[in-house]
Amino acid sequence: RRVARLNANGTVDPAFLNIQVVDWGVDCIALQADGKVLAGGPFTTFGGLNCGRIVRTLINGSVDATFVTGTGFNGEVDRILVQPDGKILVIGAFTAYNGTPCQRMCRLNSNGSIDPLFNVGTGPAGGSNGAAFSMVRFPSGQILLGGDFGSFNGAARNNLVLLNTDGSVSNAFIPPGNGPNAWVTTLEMAGTNRVLLGGWFTEYGGTPALGLVKVDLTGAIDATFNTTAGFAGHVNDIVVQTDGKVIAVGDFTGYGGTARSDIARLNTNGTLDGTFNTTTDPAPYAWCVALRPDGKVLLGESEPGVRGRRNLMQLNSNGTPDMTFAAGTGLTASFFGVVNRMQLQDDGKIIVQGTFDQAWN
């Protein structure tokens, strides 16, 4: 029910038991160092317990009663990020947590209480949503947020803002011009001094950047990664390989005029890697991507799946389907199934979440 753990070969792990009713979808997950799983979304009950849109499970999938949320969030949780010190950053469409005002972002202690040392003030505003959709942690501990907003806590910031460790706005990251001209839906570090931005934008500071751009830690474009040719559509998620190549997924039909169906791999200079995704199989709308240590690629999708897979596929390192993974299995829903986030455990098992009711062999 909405969260499952799979073995490395894609079969259901029966040791992670989550079959009780969850009243709505799960939008995000985060894996703690101790193996516990944080899940967030629009749901208000999980496993029959009131939880206020965020919950933590034990390694067996049962609700962790030591994570006390009270009334929880009064709006949907969109992303969760666990800091190295165990504190938990949360963004979403909420204005309060357990009765304490917090405008679309807060930080929780490891026991579920709100951290009063982190305060974003009035948070994101403007745009069509006034919301943050993605976040990534810099080596400094500062947090870069991407989304759909025109200001943050009163400071003019267009869809991107860097926050200090106490939640205040930093002036160390200032994009050129007006920055991205539309939503930033995903952020991913590329090494220690570069960050990749993906989303719905077509320009970054007046420079063509169709759905993807790489910048340094001040917000300036990295000209060595040229994506001006760009995607015909938008990018939902990004992963960086150990060799620096970038895999992007989303809702697009091509890159730089070359046909690609919702997944593409780019070389370190931003050109299309023609050795990847040579299969003729169309990918359904792709929500998320994860990289295995052996170079294989996990793809979270919307129904219907392809080659007998439902909502989750594994690709070989050259982009062809891995037919040994999840053969004849899938994650299904009574209405519309989606896998929209994944986390890989150190033992190779996979935590997946979305809007599914069954994981079947």
C-alpha positions as a printed NumPy array, in Angstrom:
array([[  0.   ,   0.   ,   0.   ],
       [  1.851,   3.02 ,  -1.37 ],
       [  5.295,   1.954,  -0.024],
       [  7.082,  -1.323,  -0.773],
       [ 10.546,  -2.807,  -0.535],
       [ 11.823,  -4.909,  -3.412],
       [ 14.685,  -7.34 ,  -3.516],
       [ 17.602,  -6.573,  -5.8  ],
       [ 15.985,  -8.593,  -8.613],
       [ 12.693,  -6.677,  -8.402],
       [ 10.638,  -9.232,  -6.486],
       [  8.691,  -8.178,  -3.395],
       [ 10.56 ,  -8.374,  -0.081],
       [  8.059, -10.01 ,   2.326],
       [ 10.121,  -8.854,   5.328],
       [  8.875,  -5.291,   4.716],
       [  5.192,  -5.567,   5.528],
       [  2.954,  -2.647,   4.6  ],
       [ -0.54 ,  -3.889,   3.761],
       [ -2.748,  -1.716,   5.962],
       [ -4.772,   1.103,   4.465],
       [ -3.056,   4.376,   3.576],
       [ -5.74 ,   6.94 ,   2.797],
       [ -3.921,   8.676,  -0.063],
       [ -0.745,   8.643,  -2.143],
       [  2.858,   8.89 ,  -0.98 ],
       [  4.85 ,  11.585,  -2.796],
       [  8.321,  11.27 ,  -1.297],
       [ 10.581,   9.007,   0.731],
       [ 13.948,   9.345,   2.42 ],
       [ 16.157,   6.639,   3.865],
       [ 17.837,   7.176,   7.221],
       [ 21.298,   5.802,   7.975],
       [ 19.744,   3.287,  10.407],
       [ 17.483,   1.849,   7.68 ],
       [ 14.289,   3.52 ,   8.828],
       [ 12.149,   5.038,   6.07 ],
       [ 10.539,   8.498,   6.097],
       [  7.507,   8.916,   3.857],
       [  5.485,  12.027,   3.064],
       [  2.56 ,  13.062,   0.895],
       [ -1.098,  14.067,   1.085],
       [ -2.059,  11.091,   3.298],
       [ -3.373,  11.659,   6.833],
       [ -3.482,   8.04 ,   8.032],
       [ -0.875,   5.34 ,   7.539],
       [ -1.369,   1.787,   8.706],
       [ -4.547,   2.84 ,  10.475],
       [ -2.79 ,   5.546,  12.519],
       [ -3.232,   9.319,  12.236],
       [  0.071,  10.787,  11.109],
       [ -0.472,  14.186,   9.472],
       [  1.213,  13.608,   6.101],
       [  4.564,  12.326,   7.358],
       [  5.495,   8.99 ,   8.897],
       [  8.579,   6.978,   9.732],
       [  8.64 ,   3.215,   9.413],
       [ 10.894,   0.672,  11.049],
       [ 12.975,  -1.589,   8.827],
       [ 10.1  ,  -4.1  ,   8.798],
       [  7.632,  -1.52 ,   7.423],
       [  5.649,  -0.942,  10.611],
       [  5.086,   2.59 ,  11.899],
       [  7.834,   3.9  ,  14.208],
       [  6.024,   5.102,  17.341],
       [  9.117,   6.99 ,  18.54 ],
       [  8.676,   9.505,  15.7  ],
       [  5.967,  11.682,  17.235],
       [  4.317,  14.15 ,  14.836],
       [  1.242,  15.227,  16.816],
       [ -1.227,  16.679,  14.322],
       [  1.547,  16.77 ,  11.717],
       [  1.407,  19.011,   8.671],
       [ -1.747,  20.812,   7.561],
       [ -0.892,  20.367,   3.869],
       [  0.841,  17.98 ,   1.498],
       [  4.505,  16.984,   1.966],
       [  6.454,  17.03 ,  -1.322],
       [ 10.1  ,  16.317,  -0.432],
       [ 12.129,  15.066,   2.528],
       [ 15.895,  15.371,   3.001],
       [ 17.795,  13.847,   5.929],
       [ 20.83 ,  15.841,   7.076],
       [ 24.056,  14.108,   8.181],
       [ 23.196,  15.029,  11.793],
       [ 19.853,  13.206,  11.533],
       [ 17.665,  16.292,  11.344],
       [ 14.973,  16.23 ,   8.667],
       [ 14.205,  18.971,   6.142],
       [ 10.668,  18.962,   4.738],
       [  9.047,  21.047,   1.968],
       [  5.455,  21.025,   0.768],
       [  2.102,  22.787,   0.57 ],
       [  1.723,  23.349,   4.308],
       [  1.622,  26.368,   6.6  ],
       [  1.902,  24.647,  10.001],
       [  3.332,  21.586,  11.723],
       [  1.686,  20.3  ,  14.886],
       [  0.198,  23.75 ,  15.39 ],
       [  3.463,  25.679,  14.86 ],
       [  3.458,  28.043,  11.843],
       [  5.961,  27.124,   9.117],
       [  5.527,  28.385,   5.586],
       [  6.063,  25.473,   3.188],
       [  9.351,  24.423,   4.777],
       [ 10.575,  23.318,   8.185],
       [ 13.189,  21.178,   9.876],
       [ 12.339,  18.377,  12.28 ],
       [ 14.464,  16.788,  14.953],
       [ 15.034,  13.043,  14.728],
       [ 12.19 ,  12.417,  17.204],
       [  9.628,  14.29 ,  15.065],
       [  9.566,  17.563,  17.012],
       [ 10.021,  20.817,  15.116],
       [ 13.471,  22.413,  15.212],
       [ 13.025,  26.046,  16.364],
       [ 16.556,  26.926,  15.19 ],
       [ 15.427,  26.719,  11.55 ],
       [ 13.008,  29.408,  10.361],
       [ 12.177,  30.389,   6.764],
       [  9.896,  33.286,   7.718],
       [  7.24 ,  33.823,   5.058],
       [  8.908,  31.237,   2.792],
       [  8.258,  31.03 ,  -0.968],
       [  5.715,  33.337,  -2.595],
       [  4.686,  34.478,  -6.065],
       [  4.74 ,  32.468,  -9.256],
       [  1.66 ,  30.359,  -9.924],
       [  2.134,  28.137,  -6.858],
       [  4.435,  29.929,  -4.429],
       [  6.029,  26.574,  -3.658],
       [  9.339,  24.724,  -3.512],
       [  9.489,  21.366,  -5.312],
       [ 13.087,  20.212,  -4.864],
       [ 16.122,  20.667,  -2.644],
       [ 19.77 ,  19.659,  -2.474],
       [ 22.391,  20.117,   0.221],
       [ 25.657,  21.924,  -0.588],
       [ 28.938,  20.777,   1.043],
       [ 28.665,  23.896,   3.238],
       [ 25.42 ,  22.601,   4.724],
       [ 23.403,  25.278,   2.914],
       [ 20.273,  24.152,   1.095],
       [ 19.399,  25.062,  -2.498],
       [ 15.656,  25.076,  -3.192],
       [ 14.002,  24.941,  -6.597],
       [ 10.347,  25.458,  -7.382],
       [  7.774,  27.915,  -8.629],
       [  8.126,  31.209,  -6.772],
       [  9.171,  34.815,  -7.273],
       [ 10.441,  35.575,  -3.777],
       [ 11.493,  33.848,  -0.576],
       [ 10.899,  35.434,   2.817],
       [ 10.567,  38.769,   1.058],
       [ 13.807,  38.533,  -0.946],
       [ 13.456,  38.499,  -4.736],
       [ 14.349,  35.015,  -5.934],
       [ 13.044,  33.52 ,  -9.171],
       [ 12.422,  29.758,  -8.788],
       [ 15.778,  29.242,  -7.014],
       [ 17.045,  30.222,  -3.574],
       [ 19.975,  29.248,  -1.371],
       [ 19.254,  29.02 ,   2.357],
       [ 21.71 ,  29.178,   5.217],
       [ 21.691,  26.446,   7.851],
       [ 19.239,  28.475,   9.975],
       [ 16.745,  28.95 ,   7.091],
       [ 17.702,  32.54 ,   6.241],
       [ 18.257,  33.564,   2.605],
       [ 21.878,  33.516,   1.431],
       [ 23.329,  36.006,  -1.055],
       [ 26.101,  33.583,  -2.048],
       [ 23.969,  32.097,  -4.856],
       [ 22.61 ,  34.684,  -7.321],
       [ 21.714,  33.439, -10.831],
       [ 22.351,  35.78 , -13.771],
       [ 19.419,  37.884, -14.952],
       [ 16.15 ,  36.388, -13.777],
       [ 17.519,  32.857, -13.474],
       [ 15.265,  30.015, -14.698],
       [ 12.129,  31.297, -16.437],
       [  9.874,  28.447, -15.185],
       [  9.647,  25.669, -12.616],
       [ 12.722,  23.906, -11.235],
       [ 11.503,  20.408, -10.36 ],
       [ 14.744,  18.557,  -9.614],
       [ 18.233,  19.352,  -8.312],
       [ 21.273,  17.085,  -8.199],
       [ 24.869,  17.7  ,  -7.144],
       [ 27.472,  17.01 ,  -9.841],
       [ 30.605,  16.567,  -7.764],
       [ 31.22 ,  19.012,  -4.947],
       [ 31.15 ,  22.326,  -6.814],
       [ 28.462,  22.007,  -9.494],
       [ 24.715,  21.45 ,  -9.387],
       [ 22.314,  20.306, -12.107],
       [ 18.884,  21.923, -12.431],
       [ 16.041,  20.214, -14.255],
       [ 12.469,  21.29 , -14.887],
       [ 10.058,  23.135, -17.129],
       [ 12.266,  26.146, -17.915],
       [ 13.529,  27.052, -21.384],
       [ 15.984,  29.782, -20.362],
       [ 18.406,  30.452, -17.527],
       [ 19.373,  34.086, -17.149],
       [ 18.444,  34.71 , -20.782],
       [ 20.556,  31.817, -22.085],
       [ 18.652,  28.98 , -23.822],
       [ 18.479,  25.983, -21.482],
       [ 15.638,  23.661, -22.4  ],
       [ 14.831,  21.702, -19.264],
       [ 18.392,  21.253, -17.976],
       [ 21.373,  23.389, -16.998],
       [ 24.524,  22.979, -14.906],
       [ 25.667,  25.837, -12.664],
       [ 28.388,  26.465, -10.108],
       [ 27.76 ,  27.169,  -6.42 ],
       [ 27.313,  30.893,  -7.084],
       [ 24.551,  30.324,  -9.676],
       [ 26.679,  31.018, -12.779],
       [ 26.245,  28.706, -15.786],
       [ 28.915,  26.062, -16.333],
       [ 29.714,  26.679, -20.014],
       [ 31.545,  23.346, -20.314],
       [ 28.155,  21.545, -20.098],
       [ 26.205,  22.943, -23.034],
       [ 22.492,  22.074, -23.045],
       [ 21.233,  24.902, -25.249],
       [ 19.973,  22.285, -27.743],
       [ 17.875,  20.951, -24.894],
       [ 14.867,  18.727, -24.359],
       [ 11.593,  18.756, -26.281],
       [  9.57 ,  18.623, -23.081],
       [ 10.395,  18.783, -19.399],
       [ 12.701,  16.968, -16.968],
       [ 11.423,  15.306, -13.776],
       [ 14.544,  13.702, -12.327],
       [ 18.317,  13.484, -12.831],
       [ 21.091,  11.13 , -11.781],
       [ 24.837,  11.577, -12.292],
       [ 27.03 ,   8.566, -13.105],
       [ 30.466,   8.095, -11.566],
       [ 32.004,   9.023, -14.951],
       [ 30.138,  12.349, -14.945],
       [ 27.545,  11.422, -17.551],
       [ 23.994,  12.563, -16.758],
       [ 20.786,  10.552, -17.103],
       [ 17.604,  12.625, -17.28 ],
       [ 13.997,  11.396, -17.279],
       [ 10.675,  13.153, -17.679],
       [  8.082,  13.915, -20.301],
       [  9.998,  14.642, -23.512],
       [ 10.232,  13.35 , -27.054],
       [ 13.79 ,  14.294, -27.939],
       [ 17.037,  16.067, -27.141],
       [ 18.669,  18.491, -29.537],
       [ 16.491,  17.273, -32.385],
       [ 17.244,  13.569, -31.828],
       [ 14.304,  11.403, -30.777],
       [ 14.387,  10.177, -27.192],
       [ 11.354,   8.856, -25.336],
       [ 11.374,  10.223, -21.771],
       [ 14.916,   9.076, -20.93 ],
       [ 18.288,  10.236, -22.272],
       [ 21.927,  10.128, -21.263],
       [ 24.225,  13.088, -21.857],
       [ 27.992,  13.185, -22.128],
       [ 30.063,  15.327, -19.765],
       [ 29.946,  18.236, -22.248],
       [ 26.126,  18.141, -22.546],
       [ 25.92 ,  16.39 , -25.922],
       [ 23.609,  13.415, -26.355],
       [ 25.213,  10.041, -25.662],
       [ 24.241,   8.005, -28.716],
       [ 25.409,   4.743, -27.125],
       [ 22.535,   4.829, -24.614],
       [ 18.816,   4.163, -25.163],
       [ 19.114,   2.516, -28.563],
       [ 16.043,   0.377, -27.818],
       [ 12.839,   1.07 , -29.744],
       [ 10.703,   0.551, -26.63 ],
       [  8.852,   3.758, -25.724],
       [  9.127,   4.678, -22.06 ],
       [  5.883,   5.696, -20.357],
       [  5.888,   9.034, -18.57 ],
       [  9.023,   8.763, -16.41 ],
       [  8.937,  10.151, -12.873],
       [ 12.214,   9.115, -11.313],
       [ 15.562,   7.458, -11.977],
       [ 18.163,   5.73 ,  -9.806],
       [ 21.577,   4.299, -10.591],
       [ 22.81 ,   0.893,  -9.474],
       [ 26.463,   0.408,  -8.445],
       [ 26.923,  -1.874, -11.482],
       [ 25.776,   0.887, -13.865],
       [ 22.25 ,  -0.43 , -14.429],
       [ 19.446,   2.13 , -14.344],
       [ 16.136,   1.917, -12.476],
       [ 13.238,   3.823, -14.017],
       [ 10.017,   4.683, -12.167],
       [  7.095,   5.128, -14.554],
       [  3.361,   5.543, -14.952],
       [  1.129,   2.755, -16.24 ],
       [  1.162,   1.042, -18.617],
       [  4.57 ,  -0.559, -18.401],
       [  6.481,  -2.21 , -21.215],
       [  7.91 ,  -5.703, -21.736],
       [  5.651,  -7.099, -18.979],
       [  6.858,  -4.624, -16.326],
       [  4.421,  -2.389, -14.489],
       [  5.64 ,   1.037, -13.321],
       [  9.227,  -0.064, -12.637],
       [ 11.909,  -1.1  , -15.123],
       [ 15.615,  -1.753, -15.003],
       [ 17.82 ,  -0.876, -17.963],
       [ 21.25 ,  -2.192, -18.786],
       [ 24.097,   0.313, -18.867],
       [ 23.542,   0.762, -22.631],
       [ 19.851,   1.614, -22.188],
       [ 18.352,  -1.689, -23.296],
       [ 15.774,  -3.348, -20.989],
       [ 17.188,  -5.754, -18.414],
       [ 14.899,  -8.735, -18.933],
       [ 16.2  , -10.489, -15.789],
       [ 14.714,  -7.814, -13.527],
       [ 11.13 ,  -8.007, -12.246],
       [ 10.06 , -10.505, -14.876],
       [  6.267, -10.73 , -14.857],
       [  5.947,  -8.511, -11.781],
       [  4.672,  -5.035, -11.141],
       [  3.147,  -2.428,  -8.888],
       [ -0.53 ,  -1.931,  -9.628],
       [ -3.403,   0.271,  -8.549],
       [ -7.168,   0.106,  -8.873],
       [ -7.176,   3.394, -10.822],
       [ -3.758,   4.675, -11.91 ],
       [ -0.446,   3.315, -10.719],
       [  2.702,   5.418, -10.432],
       [  6.176,   4.931,  -8.982],
       [  7.444,   8.45 ,  -8.411],
       [ 10.362,   8.043,  -5.948],
       [ 12.953,   5.385,  -5.139],
       [ 15.72 ,   4.912,  -2.602],
       [ 18.439,   2.25 ,  -2.852],
       [ 19.614,   0.51 ,   0.301],
       [ 23.259,  -0.466,   0.771],
       [ 22.266,  -4.149,   0.511],
       [ 20.835,  -3.605,  -2.994],
       [ 17.189,  -3.631,  -1.96 ],
       [ 14.927,  -0.885,  -3.29 ],
       [ 12.345,   1.218,  -1.451],
       [  9.687,   2.446,  -3.88 ],
       [  6.682,   4.659,  -3.281],
       [  3.786,   6.094,  -5.232],
       [  0.104,   5.425,  -5.833],
       [ -0.086,   1.649,  -5.947],
       [ -2.142,  -0.883,  -4.003],
       [ -0.303,  -4.103,  -4.761],
       [  3.183,  -5.338,  -5.465],
       [  2.877,  -8.743,  -7.071],
       [  5.046, -11.558,  -8.376]])
